[in-house]
Tab-separated table of C-alpha atoms in Angstrom:
chain	number	residue	atom	x	y	z
C	1	GLU	CA	0.044	-0.214	-0.216
C	2	VAL	CA	1.291	3.398	-1.058
C	3	GLN	CA	1.462	5.485	2.714
C	4	LEU	CA	3.210	8.518	3.489
C	5	VAL	CA	2.998	9.213	7.593
C	6	GLU	CA	4.363	12.515	8.810
C	7	SER	CA	5.511	13.223	12.170
C	8	GLY	CA	7.162	16.292	14.405
C	9	GLY	CA	4.076	18.557	14.752
C	10	GLY	CA	3.373	20.386	18.007
C	11	LEU	CA	2.908	23.742	19.760
C	12	VAL	CA	6.282	25.745	19.200
C	13	GLN	CA	6.834	29.535	20.467
C	14	PRO	CA	6.884	32.301	17.687
C	15	GLY	CA	10.227	32.880	16.847
C	16	GLY	CA	11.031	28.897	17.847
C	17	SER	CA	12.045	25.949	15.272
C	18	LEU	CA	10.204	22.378	14.651
C	19	ARG	CA	11.304	19.906	12.009
C	20	LEU	CA	8.905	17.628	10.232
C	21	SER	CA	9.352	14.119	8.732
C	22	CYS	CA	7.514	12.292	6.332
C	23	VAL	CA	8.729	8.424	5.912
C	24	ALA	CA	7.100	6.628	2.700
C	25	SER	CA	6.123	3.586	2.159
C	26	GLY	CA	5.027	1.265	-1.073
C	27	PHE	CA	6.769	3.102	-3.986
C	28	THR	CA	10.197	3.616	-5.236
C	29	PHE	CA	11.084	6.685	-3.184
C	30	SER	CA	13.769	8.021	-5.254
C	31	ASN	CA	11.745	8.291	-8.302
C	32	SER	CA	9.384	10.476	-7.112
C	33	TRP	CA	9.363	14.720	-5.952
C	34	MET	CA	7.680	15.261	-2.878
C	35	SER	CA	6.127	18.362	-1.657
C	36	TRP	CA	5.015	19.474	1.594
C	37	VAL	CA	1.248	21.337	1.405
C	38	ARG	CA	-0.218	23.045	4.468
C	39	GLN	CA	-3.843	24.024	5.919
C	40	ALA	CA	-4.616	26.998	8.196
C	41	PRO	CA	-7.455	25.910	10.295
C	42	GLY	CA	-10.435	27.116	8.471
C	43	ARG	CA	-8.303	27.880	5.336
C	44	GLY	CA	-7.462	26.978	1.938
C	45	LEU	CA	-4.078	24.843	0.762
C	46	GLU	CA	-1.273	26.587	0.808
C	47	TRP	CA	1.609	24.831	-1.390
C	48	VAL	CA	4.696	25.298	0.756
C	49	ALA	CA	7.704	23.193	-0.888
C	50	ASN	CA	9.032	21.025	-3.247
C	51	ILE	CA	12.263	18.701	-3.899
C	52	LYS	CA	13.146	16.934	-6.821
C	53	GLN	CA	13.940	13.313	-7.314
C	54	ASP	CA	17.785	13.608	-6.181
C	55	GLY	CA	17.359	16.574	-3.770
C	56	SER	CA	19.270	18.710	-6.417
C	57	GLU	CA	16.234	21.081	-6.847
C	58	GLU	CA	14.210	22.705	-4.357
C	59	TYR	CA	11.750	25.201	-4.405
C	60	TYR	CA	9.624	27.176	-1.738
C	61	ALA	CA	6.683	29.603	-1.570
C	62	ASP	CA	7.099	33.219	-0.773
C	63	SER	CA	5.509	32.915	2.213
C	64	VAL	CA	8.194	30.810	3.852
C	65	LYS	CA	11.404	31.615	1.644
C	66	GLY	CA	14.574	31.629	4.146
C	67	ARG	CA	12.557	30.227	6.931
C	68	PHE	CA	11.941	27.104	5.672
C	69	THR	CA	13.953	24.088	4.469
C	70	ILE	CA	13.328	20.886	2.698
C	71	SER	CA	15.448	17.811	2.521
C	72	ARG	CA	15.350	14.055	1.496
C	73	GLU	CA	17.017	11.121	2.702
C	74	ASN	CA	16.214	8.253	-0.050
C	75	ALA	CA	17.992	5.684	1.378
C	76	LYS	CA	15.750	6.474	4.257
C	77	MET	CA	12.733	7.142	2.317
C	78	SER	CA	11.802	10.327	3.845
C	79	VAL	CA	11.611	14.118	2.830
C	80	HIS	CA	11.760	16.529	6.158
C	81	LEU	CA	10.879	20.283	6.422
C	82	GLN	CA	12.932	22.511	8.647
C	83	MET	CA	11.091	25.033	9.743
C	84	THR	CA	12.459	28.303	11.857
C	85	SER	CA	11.625	31.592	12.740
C	86	LEU	CA	8.068	30.579	13.013
C	87	ARG	CA	5.121	33.149	12.967
C	88	ALA	CA	1.702	32.785	13.947
C	89	GLU	CA	0.146	32.282	10.710
C	90	ASP	CA	2.712	28.783	10.533
C	91	THR	CA	0.091	27.735	12.187
C	92	ALA	CA	-1.621	24.748	10.190
C	93	VAL	CA	-1.951	20.419	9.094
C	94	TYR	CA	1.177	19.930	7.293
C	95	PHE	CA	0.670	17.520	4.766
C	96	CYS	CA	3.474	15.576	3.111
C	97	ALA	CA	2.654	15.213	-0.424
C	98	ARG	CA	4.093	12.508	-3.492
C	99	GLU	CA	4.260	14.635	-6.641
C	100	GLU	CA	4.039	12.430	-9.179
C	101	GLU	CA	4.495	12.556	-13.134
C	102	VAL	CA	0.443	11.754	-13.478
C	103	GLY	CA	-0.084	12.003	-17.343
C	104	ARG	CA	1.954	13.045	-20.787
C	105	GLN	CA	0.460	14.578	-24.080
C	106	TRP	CA	2.222	14.363	-27.197
C	107	LEU	CA	2.519	17.532	-28.690
C	108	SER	CA	2.641	17.806	-33.072
C	109	TYR	CA	6.383	19.427	-32.959
C	110	GLY	CA	7.654	15.952	-32.587
C	111	THR	CA	7.693	16.029	-28.076
C	112	TYR	CA	6.111	15.692	-24.969
C	113	ARG	CA	3.914	17.973	-22.364
C	114	TYR	CA	4.187	16.289	-18.884
C	115	PHE	CA	1.999	16.752	-16.302
C	116	TYR	CA	2.624	17.211	-12.675
C	117	ALA	CA	-0.014	16.616	-9.661
C	118	VAL	CA	0.092	15.500	-6.110
C	119	ASP	CA	-1.331	11.840	-6.347
C	120	VAL	CA	-0.545	10.284	-2.914
C	121	TRP	CA	-1.033	12.346	0.374
C	122	GLY	CA	-0.557	11.926	4.051
C	123	GLN	CA	-2.580	12.225	6.887
C	124	GLY	CA	-1.161	15.602	8.188
C	125	THR	CA	0.888	16.603	11.097
C	126	THR	CA	-0.818	19.940	13.568
C	127	VAL	CA	2.133	23.130	13.593
C	128	THR	CA	0.826	25.441	15.902
C	129	VAL	CA	2.816	28.433	16.638
C	130	SER	CA	1.843	30.413	20.100
C	131	SER	CA	2.797	31.569	23.194
P	1	ASP	CA	4.060	33.609	-9.011
P	2	ILE	CA	1.145	32.666	-11.118
P	3	GLN	CA	-2.026	33.375	-9.027
P	4	MET	CA	-4.867	31.081	-9.204
P	5	THR	CA	-8.353	32.498	-8.624
P	6	GLN	CA	-11.420	30.303	-7.981
P	7	SER	CA	-15.321	31.449	-8.375
P	8	PRO	CA	-17.289	31.073	-6.875
P	9	SER	CA	-16.189	30.852	-3.509
P	10	SER	CA	-19.015	28.906	-1.911
P	11	LEU	CA	-21.998	27.354	-3.609
P	12	SER	CA	-25.057	25.951	-2.834
P	13	ALA	CA	-27.109	22.885	-4.909
P	14	PHE	CA	-29.393	20.117	-4.495
P	15	VAL	CA	-28.086	16.344	-5.130
P	16	GLY	CA	-28.716	15.476	-8.885
P	17	ASP	CA	-28.478	19.102	-9.829
P	18	ARG	CA	-24.940	19.807	-12.803
P	19	VAL	CA	-23.056	22.506	-11.506
P	20	THR	CA	-19.624	24.384	-12.673
P	21	ILE	CA	-16.680	25.730	-10.855
P	22	ALA	CA	-14.139	28.349	-12.476
P	23	CYS	CA	-10.490	29.034	-11.575
P	24	ARG	CA	-8.373	32.036	-13.307
P	25	ALA	CA	-4.584	32.177	-13.796
P	26	SER	CA	-2.778	35.508	-13.562
P	27	GLN	CA	-0.901	34.443	-16.733
P	28	SER	CA	-1.062	31.723	-19.586
P	29	ILE	CA	-0.731	28.322	-17.571
P	30	THR	CA	-1.381	26.353	-21.434
P	31	ASN	CA	-3.005	23.277	-19.796
P	32	TYR	CA	-0.840	22.495	-16.479
P	33	LEU	CA	-3.879	22.654	-14.221
P	34	ASN	CA	-4.892	20.106	-11.768
P	35	TRP	CA	-8.557	19.894	-9.612
P	36	TYR	CA	-8.863	18.229	-6.302
P	37	ARG	CA	-11.482	17.598	-4.035
P	38	GLN	CA	-11.241	17.854	-0.359
P	39	LYS	CA	-13.978	16.233	2.374
P	40	PRO	CA	-13.711	17.710	5.603
P	41	GLY	CA	-11.089	16.366	7.574
P	42	LYS	CA	-9.593	14.459	4.719
P	43	ALA	CA	-6.651	14.881	2.869
P	44	PRO	CA	-7.713	16.079	-0.840
P	45	GLN	CA	-8.104	13.788	-3.642
P	46	LEU	CA	-6.759	14.545	-7.203
P	47	LEU	CA	-9.594	14.788	-9.688
P	48	ILE	CA	-8.171	16.284	-13.170
P	49	TYR	CA	-5.052	16.845	-13.996
P	50	GLY	CA	-3.863	18.268	-17.506
P	51	ALA	CA	-7.210	20.561	-17.817
P	52	SER	CA	-9.499	17.791	-19.023
P	53	THR	CA	-8.206	14.481	-18.256
P	54	LEU	CA	-9.855	12.167	-15.207
P	55	GLN	CA	-7.650	10.694	-12.806
P	56	SER	CA	-7.758	7.204	-12.532
P	57	GLY	CA	-11.165	5.851	-10.746
P	58	VAL	CA	-12.359	9.400	-10.969
P	59	PRO	CA	-16.185	8.749	-11.655
P	60	SER	CA	-16.906	10.182	-15.100
P	61	ARG	CA	-20.007	13.192	-13.450
P	62	PHE	CA	-16.414	15.293	-13.189
P	63	SER	CA	-15.306	16.896	-16.023
P	64	GLY	CA	-12.629	19.524	-16.653
P	65	SER	CA	-11.800	22.283	-19.954
P	66	GLY	CA	-9.876	25.353	-20.550
P	67	SER	CA	-6.808	26.692	-21.614
P	68	GLY	CA	-4.731	29.464	-21.446
P	69	THR	CA	-5.765	31.158	-18.112
P	70	ASP	CA	-9.386	30.355	-17.707
P	71	PHE	CA	-10.984	27.011	-16.750
P	72	THR	CA	-14.167	24.980	-15.378
P	73	LEU	CA	-14.532	21.853	-13.537
P	74	THR	CA	-18.016	20.532	-14.000
P	75	ILE	CA	-19.735	18.051	-11.966
P	76	SER	CA	-22.914	16.879	-14.438
P	77	SER	CA	-25.348	15.234	-11.724
P	78	LEU	CA	-24.230	15.618	-7.577
P	79	GLN	CA	-23.812	12.887	-5.641
P	80	PRO	CA	-23.939	13.401	-1.676
P	81	GLU	CA	-20.248	12.524	-1.397
P	82	ASP	CA	-19.457	15.474	-3.946
P	83	PHE	CA	-20.407	18.052	-0.845
P	84	ALA	CA	-16.492	19.311	-0.120
P	85	THR	CA	-14.450	22.136	-1.222
P	86	TYR	CA	-12.712	21.886	-4.565
P	87	TYR	CA	-9.467	23.633	-5.557
P	88	CYS	CA	-7.455	24.346	-8.677
P	89	GLN	CA	-3.802	23.984	-9.123
P	90	GLN	CA	-1.283	24.985	-11.166
P	91	SER	CA	1.444	22.891	-12.497
P	92	HIS	CA	3.271	25.340	-14.545
P	93	SER	CA	6.153	26.433	-12.526
P	94	ALA	CA	6.927	26.545	-9.074
P	95	PRO	CA	5.145	28.004	-6.780
P	96	ARG	CA	2.472	25.521	-7.639
P	97	THR	CA	-0.032	27.520	-6.453
P	98	PHE	CA	-3.426	26.417	-5.349
P	99	GLY	CA	-6.844	28.499	-5.744
P	100	GLN	CA	-8.505	29.970	-2.324
P	101	GLY	CA	-11.178	26.784	-2.642
P	102	THR	CA	-14.667	26.720	-4.017
P	103	ASN	CA	-17.077	25.414	-1.071
P	104	LEU	CA	-20.001	23.023	-2.601
P	105	GLU	CA	-23.054	22.573	-0.111
P	106	ILE	CA	-26.273	20.362	-0.333
P	107	LYS	CA	-29.048	22.785	-0.206
């Protein structure tokens, strides 16, 4: 069974740090982009960061750039989110997610267009930033 | 960054109704557009990618269309499990922004 299990959430004071982890199972982890997506209480989904299969590329939402770092350990089938300088607005459920190539479209000029989407989600871990 | 705007923010309908949700990108994303459904207390589920391709296992009452900056998700005959929140997301470039969501409620 394909599964993602997050851990590391909790209560932290403003300005503090927290490290989230996500362990994958049931698929070839090293073949997949991995992402973190968060959802503040009663709010919508916010994409946070993602990391390429070999860890050579990382991308971040502007709201967390410079404060959060995504990393991965393919041998341990895990991805992490190091969060520093936490703010009240970082309070959310954080979902670990697999971003997979879900399809491709043949283009008339002899190449493909590749489509990526989150097709597997963890159950989420809650981060609360409060004094 | 590409901004995604959904409309309406909320919608009420009856079981069996046909509903349409719109999503607009702040710049062209060709057809790099995904749709998700999120039921209360659950993780989201991928419905459509590439603007119009149904993910495996998704019922055929769901359909998507559009290209460039304007997209729509249509549910042809609402079922009780469809009362949920729907999100569009662009996969054209990072950051992979989501729309703010459309809450579909039962009337």
